[in-house]
Coordinates of N, CA and C in Angstrom, one line a residue:
M1287 N -3.6 3.0 17.8 CA -4.8 3.7 17.3 C -5.2 3.0 16.0
R1288 N -6.4 2.8 15.8 CA -6.9 2.2 14.6 C -7.6 3.3 13.8
L1289 N -7.0 3.6 12.6 CA -7.5 4.7 11.7 C -7.9 4.2 10.3
D1290 N -8.9 4.8 9.7 CA -9.1 4.6 8.3 C -8.2 5.6 7.5
E1291 N -8.2 5.5 6.2 CA -7.3 6.3 5.4 C -7.5 7.8 5.7
A1292 N -8.7 8.3 5.8 CA -8.9 9.7 6.1 C -8.3 10.1 7.4
G1293 N -8.4 9.3 8.4 CA -7.8 9.6 9.7 C -6.3 9.6 9.6
L1294 N -5.8 8.6 8.9 CA -4.3 8.6 8.7 C -3.8 9.8 8.0
V1295 N -4.5 10.3 7.0 CA -4.1 11.5 6.3 C -4.3 12.7 7.2
Q1296 N -5.3 12.8 8.0 CA -5.5 13.9 8.9 C -4.4 14.0 10.0
W1297 N -4.1 12.8 10.5 CA -3.0 12.8 11.5 C -1.7 13.2 10.9
G1298 N -1.4 12.6 9.7 CA -0.2 13.0 9.0 C 0.0 14.4 8.7
E1299 N -1.1 15.1 8.3 CA -1.0 16.5 8.0 C -0.7 17.3 9.3
R1300 N -1.3 16.8 10.4 CA -1.1 17.5 11.7 C 0.4 17.3 12.1
V1301 N 0.9 16.1 11.9 CA 2.3 15.9 12.2 C 3.2 16.8 11.4
G1302 N 2.9 16.9 10.1 CA 3.7 17.8 9.2 C 3.6 19.3 9.6
E1303 N 2.4 19.7 10.1 CA 2.2 21.1 10.5 C 3.0 21.4 11.8
M1304 N 3.1 20.5 12.7 CA 3.6 20.7 14.0 C 5.1 20.3 14.2
L1305 N 5.6 19.5 13.3 CA 7.0 19.0 13.4 C 8.0 20.0 13.2
T1306 N 9.0 20.1 14.1 CA 10.1 21.0 14.0 C 11.3 20.2 13.5
S1307 N 12.2 20.9 12.8 CA 13.4 20.3 12.2 C 14.6 20.6 13.1
P1308 N 15.6 19.7 13.1 CA 15.6 18.5 12.3 C 14.8 17.4 12.8
A1309 N 14.2 16.6 11.9 CA 13.4 15.5 12.4 C 13.5 14.3 11.4
V1310 N 13.5 13.1 11.9 CA 13.5 11.9 11.1 C 12.4 11.0 11.6
I1311 N 11.6 10.5 10.6 CA 10.5 9.6 10.9 C 10.8 8.3 10.0
G1312 N 10.9 7.2 10.6 CA 10.9 5.9 9.9 C 9.5 5.4 9.8
L1313 N 9.1 5.0 8.6 CA 7.8 4.5 8.3 C 7.9 3.0 8.1
V1314 N 7.3 2.2 8.9 CA 7.4 0.8 8.9 C 6.1 0.1 8.7
G1315 N 6.1 -0.9 7.9 CA 4.9 -1.7 7.6 C 5.0 -2.5 6.3
P1316 N 4.1 -3.4 6.1 CA 4.2 -4.3 4.9 C 3.8 -3.4 3.7
L1317 N 4.0 -4.0 2.5 CA 3.6 -3.4 1.3 C 2.1 -3.1 1.4
G1318 N 1.7 -1.9 0.9 CA 0.3 -1.5 0.9 C -0.3 -1.1 2.3
A1319 N 0.6 -0.9 3.3 CA 0.1 -0.5 4.6 C -0.2 1.0 4.7
G1320 N 0.3 1.8 3.7 CA 0.0 3.2 3.8 C 1.2 4.1 4.1
K1321 N 2.4 3.6 4.0 CA 3.6 4.4 4.3 C 3.7 5.6 3.4
S1322 N 3.5 5.4 2.1 CA 3.5 6.6 1.1 C 2.4 7.5 1.4
V1323 N 1.2 7.0 1.7 CA 0.0 7.9 2.0 C 0.4 8.8 3.2
L1324 N 0.9 8.2 4.2 CA 1.3 9.0 5.4 C 2.4 10.0 5.1
A1325 N 3.4 9.5 4.3 CA 4.5 10.5 3.9 C 3.9 11.7 3.1
R1326 N 3.0 11.4 2.2 CA 2.4 12.5 1.4 C 1.6 13.5 2.4
A1327 N 0.9 12.9 3.3 CA 0.2 13.7 4.3 C 1.1 14.6 5.1
I1328 N 2.2 14.0 5.6 CA 3.1 14.7 6.4 C 3.7 15.9 5.5
G1329 N 4.1 15.5 4.3 CA 4.6 16.5 3.4 C 3.6 17.7 3.2
A1330 N 2.4 17.4 2.9 CA 1.3 18.4 2.7 C 1.2 19.3 4.0
G1331 N 1.2 18.7 5.1 CA 1.2 19.5 6.4 C 2.4 20.3 6.6
A1332 N 3.6 19.9 6.1 CA 4.8 20.6 6.2 C 4.9 21.7 5.2
G1333 N 4.0 21.7 4.2 CA 4.1 22.8 3.2 C 4.5 22.4 1.8
V1334 N 4.6 21.1 1.5 CA 4.9 20.6 0.2 C 3.7 20.8 -0.7
R1335 N 3.8 21.6 -1.8 CA 2.6 21.9 -2.6 C 2.6 21.2 -3.9
Q1336 N 3.6 20.4 -4.2 CA 3.6 19.6 -5.4 C 3.3 18.2 -5.2
A1337 N 3.1 17.4 -6.3 CA 2.8 16.0 -6.1 C 4.0 15.3 -5.5
M1338 N 3.8 14.3 -4.7 CA 4.8 13.6 -4.0 C 4.7 12.1 -4.4
P1339 N 5.3 11.7 -5.6 CA 5.2 10.3 -5.9 C 6.0 9.5 -5.0
S1340 N 5.7 8.2 -5.0 CA 6.5 7.3 -4.2 C 7.9 7.2 -4.7
P1341 N 8.9 7.3 -3.9 CA 10.3 7.2 -4.3 C 10.8 5.8 -4.5
S1342 N 9.9 4.8 -4.7 CA 10.3 3.4 -4.9 C 11.4 3.2 -5.9
F1343 N 11.4 3.8 -7.0 CA 12.4 3.6 -8.0 C 13.5 4.6 -8.0
N1344 N 13.2 5.8 -7.6 CA 14.3 6.9 -7.5 C 15.0 6.8 -6.2
L1345 N 14.4 6.2 -5.2 CA 14.9 6.0 -3.8 C 14.8 7.3 -3.0
L1346 N 15.0 8.4 -3.6 CA 15.0 9.7 -2.8 C 14.4 10.8 -3.6
F1347 N 13.5 11.6 -3.0 CA 13.0 12.8 -3.5 C 13.2 13.9 -2.4
R1348 N 13.6 15.1 -2.9 CA 13.8 16.2 -2.0 C 12.8 17.3 -2.4
Y1349 N 12.2 17.9 -1.4 CA 11.2 19.0 -1.7 C 11.6 20.2 -0.9
E1350 N 11.8 21.3 -1.6 CA 12.0 22.6 -0.9 C 10.7 23.2 -0.5
V1351 N 10.6 23.6 0.7 CA 9.4 24.2 1.2 C 9.6 25.7 1.5
E1352 N 8.8 26.5 0.9 CA 9.0 28.0 1.1 C 8.7 28.3 2.6
G1353 N 9.6 28.9 3.2 CA 9.4 29.4 4.6 C 9.5 28.2 5.6
G1354 N 9.9 27.0 5.2 CA 10.0 25.9 6.2 C 11.1 25.0 5.9
P1355 N 11.3 24.0 6.6 CA 12.4 23.0 6.4 C 12.1 22.2 5.1
D1356 N 13.2 21.8 4.4 CA 13.1 20.9 3.3 C 12.5 19.6 3.8
L1357 N 11.9 18.9 2.9 CA 11.4 17.6 3.2 C 12.1 16.6 2.3
V1358 N 12.7 15.5 2.9 CA 13.3 14.5 2.1 C 12.6 13.2 2.3
H1359 N 12.2 12.5 1.2 CA 11.4 11.3 1.3 C 12.2 10.2 0.6
L1360 N 12.5 9.2 1.4 CA 13.3 8.0 0.9 C 12.5 6.8 1.0
D1361 N 12.7 5.9 0.0 CA 12.1 4.5 0.1 C 13.3 3.6 -0.1
L1362 N 13.6 2.8 0.9 CA 14.8 2.0 0.9 C 14.5 0.5 0.5
Y1363 N 13.3 0.3 0.1 CA 12.9 -1.1 -0.1 C 13.8 -1.9 -1.1
R1364 N 14.3 -1.2 -2.1 CA 15.1 -1.8 -3.2 C 16.6 -1.9 -2.8
L1365 N 17.0 -1.4 -1.7 CA 18.4 -1.5 -1.3 C 18.8 -2.9 -1.0
K1366 N 19.9 -3.3 -1.5 CA 20.5 -4.6 -1.2 C 21.4 -4.6 0.0
S1367 N 22.0 -3.4 0.3 CA 22.9 -3.3 1.4 C 22.9 -1.9 1.9
P1368 N 23.0 -1.7 3.2 CA 23.1 -0.4 3.8 C 24.3 0.4 3.2
D1369 N 25.3 -0.2 2.7 CA 26.4 0.5 2.1 C 26.0 1.3 0.9
E1370 N 24.9 1.0 0.2 CA 24.3 1.8 -0.9 C 23.8 3.1 -0.5
L1371 N 23.6 3.3 0.8 CA 23.0 4.6 1.3 C 23.9 5.8 1.0
W1372 N 25.2 5.5 1.0 CA 26.2 6.6 0.8 C 26.0 7.3 -0.6
E1373 N 25.6 6.5 -1.6 CA 25.4 7.0 -2.9 C 24.2 8.0 -2.9
L1374 N 23.3 7.9 -1.9 CA 22.1 8.8 -1.8 C 22.4 10.1 -1.0
G1375 N 23.7 10.2 -0.6 CA 24.0 11.4 0.2 C 23.6 11.2 1.7
W1376 N 23.5 10.0 2.1 CA 23.1 9.6 3.5 C 23.8 10.4 4.6
G1377 N 25.0 10.7 4.4 CA 25.8 11.3 5.4 C 25.4 12.8 5.7
E1378 N 24.7 13.4 4.7 CA 24.3 14.8 4.8 C 22.8 14.9 5.3
L1379 N 22.1 13.8 5.4 CA 20.7 13.9 5.8 C 20.6 14.2 7.3
G1380 N 19.5 14.8 7.6 CA 19.2 15.2 9.0 C 19.7 16.5 9.4
A1381 N 20.0 17.4 8.4 CA 20.5 18.7 8.7 C 19.4 19.5 9.5
A1382 N 19.8 20.6 10.0 CA 18.9 21.4 10.9 C 17.7 21.9 10.2
N1383 N 17.7 22.0 8.8 CA 16.6 22.5 8.1 C 15.9 21.4 7.3
E1384 N 15.8 20.2 7.8 CA 15.2 19.0 7.1 C 14.3 18.2 8.0
I1385 N 13.2 17.8 7.3 CA 12.4 16.7 7.8 C 12.7 15.5 6.9
V1386 N 13.1 14.4 7.4 CA 13.4 13.2 6.7 C 12.4 12.1 6.9
L1387 N 11.8 11.6 5.9 CA 10.9 10.5 6.0 C 11.5 9.3 5.3
V1388 N 11.6 8.2 6.0 CA 12.3 7.0 5.5 C 11.4 5.8 5.5
E1389 N 10.9 5.3 4.3 CA 10.2 4.1 4.2 C 11.2 2.9 4.2
W1390 N 10.8 1.9 4.9 CA 11.7 0.7 5.1 C 13.0 1.0 5.8
P1391 N 12.9 1.7 6.9 CA 14.2 2.2 7.6 C 15.0 1.0 8.1
D1392 N 14.5 -0.2 8.2 CA 15.3 -1.3 8.7 C 16.3 -1.7 7.6
R1393 N 16.2 -1.3 6.4 CA 17.2 -1.5 5.3 C 18.4 -0.7 5.5
A1394 N 18.3 0.3 6.4 CA 19.5 1.1 6.7 C 20.4 0.5 7.7
G1395 N 19.9 -0.5 8.4 CA 20.7 -1.2 9.4 C 21.2 -0.3 10.5
D1396 N 22.4 -0.4 10.9 CA 23.0 0.4 11.9 C 23.3 1.9 11.5
L1397 N 23.1 2.1 10.2 CA 23.3 3.5 9.7 C 22.1 4.4 9.8
M1398 N 20.9 3.8 10.3 CA 19.7 4.7 10.4 C 20.0 5.8 11.4
L1399 N 19.5 7.0 11.0 CA 19.8 8.2 11.8 C 19.3 7.9 13.3
E1400 N 20.1 8.4 14.2 CA 20.0 8.0 15.6 C 18.7 8.6 16.3
D1401 N 18.4 9.8 16.2 CA 17.3 10.4 16.9 C 16.1 10.4 15.9
R1402 N 15.1 9.6 16.2 CA 14.0 9.5 15.2 C 12.7 9.0 15.8
W1403 N 11.7 9.1 15.1 CA 10.4 8.4 15.4 C 10.3 7.2 14.5
V1404 N 9.7 6.2 15.0 CA 9.3 5.0 14.2 C 7.8 4.9 14.2
V1405 N 7.2 5.0 13.1 CA 5.8 4.9 13.0 C 5.5 3.6 12.3
E1406 N 4.8 2.7 13.0 CA 4.4 1.4 12.4 C 3.0 1.4 12.0
L1407 N 2.8 0.9 10.8 CA 1.4 0.7 10.2 C 1.2 -0.7 9.9
E1408 N 0.1 -1.2 10.4 CA -0.3 -2.6 10.2 C -1.7 -2.7 9.7
I1409 N -2.0 -3.7 8.9 CA -3.3 -3.9 8.4 C -3.9 -5.0 9.3
P1410 N -5.0 -4.6 10.0 CA -5.6 -5.6 10.9 C -6.2 -6.8 10.1
P1411 N -6.1 -8.0 10.6 CA -6.7 -9.1 9.9 C -8.2 -8.9 9.6
G1412 N -8.6 -9.1 8.4 CA -10.0 -9.0 8.0 C -10.5 -7.6 7.9
K1413 N -9.6 -6.6 8.0 CA -10.0 -5.2 8.0 C -9.1 -4.4 7.0
P1414 N -9.2 -4.7 5.7 CA -8.2 -4.1 4.7 C -8.3 -2.6 4.6
L1415 N -9.4 -1.9 5.1 CA -9.5 -0.5 4.9 C -9.0 0.3 6.1
L1416 N -8.6 -0.5 7.2 CA -8.1 0.2 8.4 C -6.6 -0.1 8.6
R1417 N -6.0 0.8 9.5 CA -4.6 0.6 9.8 C -4.5 0.8 11.3
D1418 N -3.7 -0.1 11.9 CA -3.3 0.1 13.3 C -2.0 0.8 13.2
V1419 N -2.0 2.0 13.9 CA -0.9 2.9 13.8 C -0.3 3.1 15.2
S1420 N 1.0 3.0 15.3 CA 1.7 3.3 16.6 C 3.0 4.1 16.3
A1421 N 3.4 4.9 17.2 CA 4.6 5.7 17.1 C 5.5 5.5 18.3
R1422 N 6.8 5.3 18.1 CA 7.7 5.2 19.3 C 8.9 6.1 19.0
R1423 N 9.4 6.6 20.1 CA 10.6 7.5 20.0 C 11.9 6.7 20.2
V1424 N 12.9 7.0 19.4 CA 14.2 6.4 19.5 C 15.2 7.6 19.6
G1425 N 15.9 7.6 20.7 CA 16.8 8.8 21.0 C 16.0 10.0 21.4
S1426 N 16.4 11.2 20.9 CA 15.8 12.4 21.3 C 15.2 13.2 20.1
P1427 N 14.3 12.7 19.4 CA 13.7 13.5 18.3 C 12.8 14.6 18.8
P1428 N 12.4 15.6 17.9 CA 11.5 16.6 18.4 C 10.1 16.0 18.6
P1429 N 9.2 16.6 19.4 CA 7.9 16.1 19.6 C 7.1 15.8 18.3
L1430 N 6.3 14.8 18.4 CA 5.4 14.3 17.3 C 4.0 14.6 17.7
A1431 N 3.2 15.1 16.8 CA 1.8 15.4 17.1 C 1.1 14.1 17.6
A1432 N 0.3 14.3 18.7 CA -0.4 13.2 19.2 C -1.6 12.9 18.3
F1433 N -2.1 11.6 18.4 CA -3.2 11.3 17.5 C -4.4 12.2 17.9
P1434 N -5.0 13.0 17.0 CA -6.1 13.9 17.4 C -7.3 13.0 17.7
L1435 N -8.1 13.6 18.7 CA -9.3 12.8 19.1 C -10.4 12.8 18.0
S1436 N -10.3 13.7 17.0 CA -11.3 13.8 16.0 C -11.1 13.0 14.8
V1437 N -10.0 12.2 14.8 CA -9.7 11.4 13.6 C -10.8 10.4 13.4
H1438 N -10.9 9.9 12.1 CA -11.8 8.9 11.8 C -11.3 7.5 12.4
Q1439 N -11.9 7.0 13.4 CA -11.5 5.8 14.0 C -12.5 4.7 13.7
A1440 N -12.1 3.5 13.7 CA -13.0 2.4 13.5 C -13.8 2.2 14.8
A1441 N -15.1 1.8 14.6 CA -16.0 1.6 15.7 C -15.3 0.5 16.6
G1442 N -15.4 0.8 17.9 CA -14.9 -0.2 18.9 C -13.4 -0.1 19.1
S1443 N -12.8 0.9 18.6 CA -11.3 1.1 18.8 C -11.0 1.7 20.1

């Protein structure tokens, strides 16, 4: 699906509203592809009411959601080795009351949580304001909201 930023945010909010926990979503794409934009939208849909800065330097932020599952947002870009994950409390992630969003999940290597969605964001050549977005299931994660038909799509998509 090809989406502009408004469409990406709309879909992310819908994902956050509909997602049941425990859930893990790996966000894959080059720098500037919109991983943090999508994570913030999922957080907003899940009930996070505070600012969600990128965890690029802190690596992990946890948000308590009133009446819902906690949301954990990780950015593994700066990890040098998957062994560093244990310092972040990796072994406790994915509890029954959590939605876990992982930017750069490939940096976790074989330690990446087993049941998850992988959402890939790509910048189409010559179209810097659009994103090609795809989602694939790994293992048995809970259902993910389908791309809504009303999202802002690029002409000819």
